[in-house]
């Protein structure tokens, strides 16, 4: 079962989703932010934008960024539970 | 990316408004299809909403002796003999799948430049243990069930409940969700190369800089002689703070000062 962050109604209605799915790419632990066909991947170790390459936080509403930052402990915990072989605290991917 | 989209349909209700992102031309007669075939190109996309116009298209294609005229995505059940005729007259024919994206999401994906990075639909072939995916560029990808292992938490994919979700970014098997890019990364070498190239270009680490510099200057790892393994380990990020003497030798070989390596 994926871990999906609960978003305020206004963001949810606008189509925003923040989730960690059961099968993700093997790479730094991350959370995926989606809206329609657009997608951003945010690293859970250092909260940097992993994808798209060269992408900018400015493409994502401040509200989403704040929510992701505030929920970091929960997101990290969820990732570690789903991917114990590649934990957020681990040194290698 | 699609050049022109044609929607073949019948009846009073038009689907074209749901496919607005493609700016499609809706064709409802044999004559309209004939005219469209004349101006179609290899990059045209035909979306067939009903069976009858598919017969009209097959008829017109058989009369026009030119190069293949684009790809067809069937959203209606096309009988096998008709499907064969359409396959012969078009670049590609994709039959209706068991699960497809909703029309508005389908249009958004088909209209995007990187449409091949999305899944628009697919089917599960239970007896073969395979999930057949249709990508936004209408290419097909088959993925074995074994690519979706059960989680340690006990979440198991239910292949009988396959859906494509999140505008084609997620494959859903009951309560199990898989990121499509994870599947593409494992199964599509071209996709993997593209992602890796982007990642390396973005990599701000010493290893990433050293690799870009080395590739730019030309030496292969083997050209570093006894330092080969050290260079490889730095590039892979296994050694994050190399000895100053090691960096000096590598820098000399690459024709830069040690402190300049990070600038690349």
Tab-separated table of C-alpha atoms in Angstrom, chain B:
chain	number	residue	atom	x	y	z
B	1	UNK	CA	4.851	13.677	-30.277
B	2	UNK	CA	1.721	13.609	-32.385
B	3	UNK	CA	1.463	15.958	-35.358
B	4	UNK	CA	-2.261	15.712	-36.023
B	5	UNK	CA	-4.858	13.744	-34.111
B	6	UNK	CA	-7.974	12.406	-35.763
B	7	UNK	CA	-10.847	10.995	-33.737
B	8	UNK	CA	-13.091	8.555	-35.567
B	9	UNK	CA	-16.500	8.393	-33.992
B	10	UNK	CA	-20.209	7.900	-34.549
B	11	UNK	CA	-23.421	8.769	-32.770
B	12	UNK	CA	-24.663	11.936	-31.175
B	13	UNK	CA	-22.219	12.226	-28.287
B	14	UNK	CA	-18.763	13.443	-29.235
B	15	UNK	CA	-15.661	12.388	-27.328
B	16	UNK	CA	-13.592	15.146	-28.858
B	17	UNK	CA	-14.201	17.584	-26.007
B	18	UNK	CA	-12.524	15.129	-23.602
B	19	UNK	CA	-9.528	14.909	-25.921
B	20	UNK	CA	-9.130	18.677	-26.182
B	21	UNK	CA	-5.429	18.634	-25.250
B	22	UNK	CA	-4.742	16.957	-28.607
B	23	UNK	CA	-6.752	19.529	-30.577
B	24	UNK	CA	-8.200	16.663	-32.566
B	25	UNK	CA	-10.166	16.710	-35.792
B	26	UNK	CA	-13.337	14.704	-35.324
B	27	UNK	CA	-14.257	12.598	-38.322
B	28	UNK	CA	-17.752	11.185	-38.654
B	29	UNK	CA	-18.007	10.162	-42.290
B	30	UNK	CA	-16.177	8.147	-44.908
B	31	UNK	CA	-15.591	11.319	-46.917
B	32	UNK	CA	-14.056	13.136	-43.951
B	33	UNK	CA	-11.750	10.167	-43.335
B	34	UNK	CA	-10.746	10.041	-47.003
B	35	UNK	CA	-9.769	13.690	-46.884
B	36	UNK	CA	-7.853	13.229	-43.637
B	37	UNK	CA	-5.909	10.246	-44.986
B	38	UNK	CA	-4.693	12.402	-47.876
B	39	UNK	CA	-3.144	14.937	-45.509
B	40	UNK	CA	-2.021	12.456	-42.827
B	41	UNK	CA	1.638	11.735	-42.197
B	42	UNK	CA	3.644	9.098	-40.328
B	43	UNK	CA	3.234	11.154	-37.180
B	44	UNK	CA	-0.529	11.342	-37.344
B	45	UNK	CA	-2.545	9.703	-34.606
B	46	UNK	CA	-5.903	8.078	-35.231
B	47	UNK	CA	-8.109	7.382	-32.226
B	48	UNK	CA	-10.966	5.074	-32.995
B	49	UNK	CA	-13.992	5.358	-30.692
B	50	UNK	CA	-16.300	3.011	-32.628
B	51	UNK	CA	-15.979	0.014	-34.940
B	52	UNK	CA	-17.845	1.318	-37.982
B	53	UNK	CA	-15.463	4.203	-38.760
B	54	UNK	CA	-12.575	1.758	-38.395
B	55	UNK	CA	-14.028	-0.132	-41.371
B	56	UNK	CA	-14.224	3.148	-43.288
B	57	UNK	CA	-10.599	3.892	-42.485
B	58	UNK	CA	-9.531	0.410	-43.605
B	59	UNK	CA	-11.445	0.870	-46.830
B	60	UNK	CA	-9.872	4.256	-47.528
B	61	UNK	CA	-6.372	3.048	-46.645
B	62	UNK	CA	-6.739	0.130	-49.079
B	63	UNK	CA	-7.568	2.595	-51.856
B	64	UNK	CA	-4.697	4.978	-51.166
B	65	UNK	CA	-1.391	3.536	-52.313
B	66	UNK	CA	1.012	5.653	-50.299
B	67	UNK	CA	3.293	5.322	-47.326
B	68	UNK	CA	1.846	4.303	-43.989
B	69	UNK	CA	-0.321	6.980	-42.486
B	70	UNK	CA	0.302	7.237	-38.775
B	71	UNK	CA	-0.660	5.158	-35.756
B	72	UNK	CA	-4.059	4.020	-34.602
B	73	UNK	CA	-5.202	3.635	-31.024
B	74	UNK	CA	-8.432	1.698	-30.792
B	75	UNK	CA	-10.748	2.504	-27.913
B	76	UNK	CA	-13.377	0.163	-29.337
B	77	UNK	CA	-13.133	-3.593	-29.822
B	78	UNK	CA	-11.839	-4.081	-33.366
B	79	UNK	CA	-12.487	-7.559	-34.831
B	80	UNK	CA	-9.249	-9.451	-35.619
B	81	UNK	CA	-9.540	-9.428	-39.465
B	82	UNK	CA	-10.100	-5.667	-39.455
B	83	UNK	CA	-7.226	-5.227	-37.008
B	84	UNK	CA	-4.917	-7.057	-39.435
B	85	UNK	CA	-5.930	-4.768	-42.293
B	86	UNK	CA	-5.364	-1.662	-40.202
B	87	UNK	CA	-1.996	-2.949	-38.982
B	88	UNK	CA	-0.898	-3.348	-42.592
B	89	UNK	CA	-1.936	0.163	-43.588
B	90	UNK	CA	-0.603	2.070	-40.588
B	91	UNK	CA	2.690	2.538	-38.784
B	92	UNK	CA	1.262	0.945	-35.681
B	93	UNK	CA	-2.053	-0.407	-34.486
B	94	UNK	CA	-2.785	-0.662	-30.777
B	95	UNK	CA	-5.945	-2.575	-29.916
B	96	UNK	CA	-8.172	-1.609	-27.017
B	97	UNK	CA	-6.614	-2.610	-23.700
B	98	UNK	CA	-8.317	-3.983	-20.634
B	99	UNK	CA	-7.447	-0.830	-18.717
B	100	UNK	CA	-6.960	2.613	-20.212
B	101	UNK	CA	-6.481	6.113	-18.814
B	102	UNK	CA	-9.580	8.315	-18.724
B	103	UNK	CA	-9.913	10.293	-21.976
B	104	UNK	CA	-8.805	13.653	-20.568
B	105	UNK	CA	-5.655	12.112	-19.024
B	106	UNK	CA	-5.025	10.136	-22.199
B	107	UNK	CA	-5.109	13.320	-24.264
B	108	UNK	CA	-2.747	15.146	-21.884
B	109	UNK	CA	-0.240	12.298	-22.105
B	110	UNK	CA	-0.455	11.835	-25.870
B	111	UNK	CA	0.053	15.577	-26.354
B	112	UNK	CA	3.180	15.722	-24.180
B	113	UNK	CA	6.682	15.734	-25.627
B	114	UNK	CA	7.862	12.901	-23.393
B	115	UNK	CA	4.753	10.780	-23.989
B	116	UNK	CA	6.865	7.606	-24.113
B	117	UNK	CA	7.591	8.014	-20.394
B	118	UNK	CA	3.923	7.451	-19.551
B	119	UNK	CA	1.683	4.406	-19.648
B	120	UNK	CA	-1.708	4.933	-21.270
B	121	UNK	CA	-3.122	1.482	-20.668
B	122	UNK	CA	-2.434	-2.181	-20.637
B	123	UNK	CA	-3.592	-5.698	-20.039
B	124	UNK	CA	-2.625	-8.545	-17.775
B	125	UNK	CA	-1.925	-11.903	-19.376
B	126	UNK	CA	-2.448	-13.988	-16.270
B	127	UNK	CA	-1.484	-17.375	-17.728
B	128	UNK	CA	1.812	-16.036	-19.026
B	129	UNK	CA	2.500	-14.036	-15.876
B	130	UNK	CA	2.922	-10.844	-17.858
B	131	UNK	CA	1.684	-7.272	-17.728
B	132	UNK	CA	1.541	-5.745	-21.220
B	133	UNK	CA	1.861	-1.963	-21.110
B	134	UNK	CA	1.115	0.558	-23.836
B	135	UNK	CA	3.269	3.663	-23.571
B	136	UNK	CA	2.253	7.136	-24.679
B	137	UNK	CA	4.251	6.778	-27.891
B	138	UNK	CA	2.113	3.666	-28.539
B	139	UNK	CA	5.078	1.332	-28.120
B	140	UNK	CA	4.520	-1.835	-26.108
B	141	UNK	CA	6.413	-3.061	-23.071
B	142	UNK	CA	5.935	-6.450	-21.468
B	143	UNK	CA	6.801	-6.831	-17.809
B	144	UNK	CA	6.840	-10.128	-15.909
B	145	UNK	CA	4.923	-10.409	-12.647
B	146	UNK	CA	8.247	-11.039	-10.917
B	147	UNK	CA	9.108	-7.350	-11.366
B	148	UNK	CA	6.457	-6.570	-8.746
B	149	UNK	CA	7.552	-8.529	-5.682
B	150	UNK	CA	5.411	-8.521	-2.553
B	151	UNK	CA	6.538	-6.105	0.133
B	152	UNK	CA	7.946	-7.220	3.449
B	153	UNK	CA	4.972	-5.442	5.004
B	154	UNK	CA	2.737	-8.033	3.381
B	155	UNK	CA	1.361	-5.877	0.543
B	156	UNK	CA	0.950	-8.174	-2.445
B	157	UNK	CA	0.132	-7.055	-5.999
B	158	UNK	CA	-3.283	-8.222	-7.136
B	159	UNK	CA	-2.818	-8.555	-10.892
B	160	UNK	CA	-6.528	-9.118	-11.388
B	161	UNK	CA	-7.125	-5.517	-10.320
B	162	UNK	CA	-4.759	-3.737	-12.703
B	163	UNK	CA	-5.258	-0.020	-13.311
B	164	UNK	CA	-3.159	2.798	-14.694
B	165	UNK	CA	-3.286	5.825	-12.386
B	166	UNK	CA	-1.789	9.276	-11.834
B	167	UNK	CA	-1.864	10.291	-15.517
B	168	UNK	CA	0.045	7.167	-16.476
B	169	UNK	CA	2.799	7.551	-13.858
B	170	UNK	CA	1.582	4.749	-11.613
B	171	UNK	CA	0.622	1.108	-12.171
B	172	UNK	CA	-1.884	-0.052	-9.586
B	173	UNK	CA	-2.482	-3.711	-8.745
B	174	UNK	CA	-5.133	-3.578	-6.053
B	175	UNK	CA	-3.528	-1.934	-3.029
B	176	UNK	CA	-0.009	-2.260	-4.507
B	177	UNK	CA	1.336	0.696	-6.500
B	178	UNK	CA	4.401	0.743	-8.722
B	179	UNK	CA	6.070	3.848	-10.135
B	180	UNK	CA	6.144	3.510	-13.908
B	181	UNK	CA	9.613	5.045	-14.095
B	182	UNK	CA	10.891	2.273	-11.840
B	183	UNK	CA	9.561	-0.246	-14.341
B	184	UNK	CA	10.957	1.647	-17.328
B	185	UNK	CA	14.332	1.969	-15.606
B	186	UNK	CA	14.549	-1.788	-15.226
B	187	UNK	CA	13.099	-2.802	-18.580
B	188	UNK	CA	14.065	-0.115	-21.105
B	189	UNK	CA	17.795	0.339	-21.689
B	190	UNK	CA	17.310	3.580	-23.660
B	191	UNK	CA	15.266	5.084	-20.829
B	192	UNK	CA	17.909	3.983	-18.315
B	193	UNK	CA	20.706	5.598	-20.329
B	194	UNK	CA	18.728	8.842	-20.597
B	195	UNK	CA	18.049	8.957	-16.857
B	196	UNK	CA	21.639	8.140	-15.994
B	197	UNK	CA	22.954	10.818	-18.319
B	198	UNK	CA	20.678	13.379	-16.651
B	199	UNK	CA	21.732	12.240	-13.213
B	200	UNK	CA	25.428	12.456	-13.998
B	201	UNK	CA	25.032	15.903	-15.520
B	202	UNK	CA	23.310	16.984	-12.302
B	203	UNK	CA	25.723	15.281	-9.938
B	204	UNK	CA	27.520	17.931	-7.942
B	205	UNK	CA	29.806	15.540	-6.085
B	206	UNK	CA	33.567	15.234	-6.532
B	207	UNK	CA	32.980	11.884	-8.238
B	208	UNK	CA	30.532	13.411	-10.699
B	209	UNK	CA	32.920	16.278	-11.462
B	210	UNK	CA	35.846	13.919	-11.939
B	211	UNK	CA	33.850	11.694	-14.261
B	212	UNK	CA	32.643	14.632	-16.391
B	213	UNK	CA	36.187	16.013	-16.561
B	214	UNK	CA	37.669	12.641	-17.494
B	215	UNK	CA	35.050	12.052	-20.183
B	216	UNK	CA	35.612	15.529	-21.510
B	217	UNK	CA	39.398	15.122	-21.628
B	218	UNK	CA	39.251	11.610	-23.040
B	219	UNK	CA	41.286	9.248	-20.821
B	220	UNK	CA	39.754	5.874	-20.059
B	221	UNK	CA	39.962	4.448	-16.563
B	222	UNK	CA	42.620	2.021	-17.754
B	223	UNK	CA	44.786	4.962	-18.808
B	224	UNK	CA	45.308	5.800	-15.132
B	225	UNK	CA	47.440	2.672	-14.680
B	226	UNK	CA	47.890	1.803	-11.001
B	227	UNK	CA	45.467	4.626	-10.096
B	228	UNK	CA	42.629	3.059	-12.105
B	229	UNK	CA	40.795	1.592	-9.110
B	230	UNK	CA	41.189	4.776	-7.071
B	231	UNK	CA	39.700	6.884	-9.861
B	232	UNK	CA	36.789	4.470	-10.266
B	233	UNK	CA	36.060	4.530	-6.540
B	234	UNK	CA	36.113	8.328	-6.399
B	235	UNK	CA	33.781	8.522	-9.401
B	236	UNK	CA	31.359	6.090	-7.795
B	237	UNK	CA	31.347	8.187	-4.620
B	238	UNK	CA	32.934	5.410	-2.565
B	239	UNK	CA	35.806	7.706	-1.663
B	240	UNK	CA	34.500	11.149	-0.866
B	241	UNK	CA	37.700	12.732	0.503
B	242	UNK	CA	40.663	11.302	-1.416
B	243	UNK	CA	44.235	11.812	-0.319
B	244	UNK	CA	45.805	15.020	-1.578
B	245	UNK	CA	48.604	13.064	-3.249
B	246	UNK	CA	46.079	10.873	-5.106
B	247	UNK	CA	44.157	13.885	-6.369
B	248	UNK	CA	47.393	15.530	-7.473
B	249	UNK	CA	48.321	12.563	-9.661
B	250	UNK	CA	44.838	12.390	-11.183
B	251	UNK	CA	44.737	16.141	-11.778
B	252	UNK	CA	48.133	16.071	-13.458
B	253	UNK	CA	46.968	13.326	-15.790
B	254	UNK	CA	43.907	15.399	-16.686
B	255	UNK	CA	45.879	18.591	-17.139
B	256	UNK	CA	44.289	20.595	-14.320
B	257	UNK	CA	45.129	21.706	-10.788
B	258	UNK	CA	43.689	19.407	-8.054
B	259	UNK	CA	41.325	22.131	-6.821
B	260	UNK	CA	39.969	22.623	-10.339
B	261	UNK	CA	38.456	19.128	-10.547
B	262	UNK	CA	35.347	20.172	-8.638
B	263	UNK	CA	34.685	22.958	-11.132
B	264	UNK	CA	33.671	20.510	-13.836
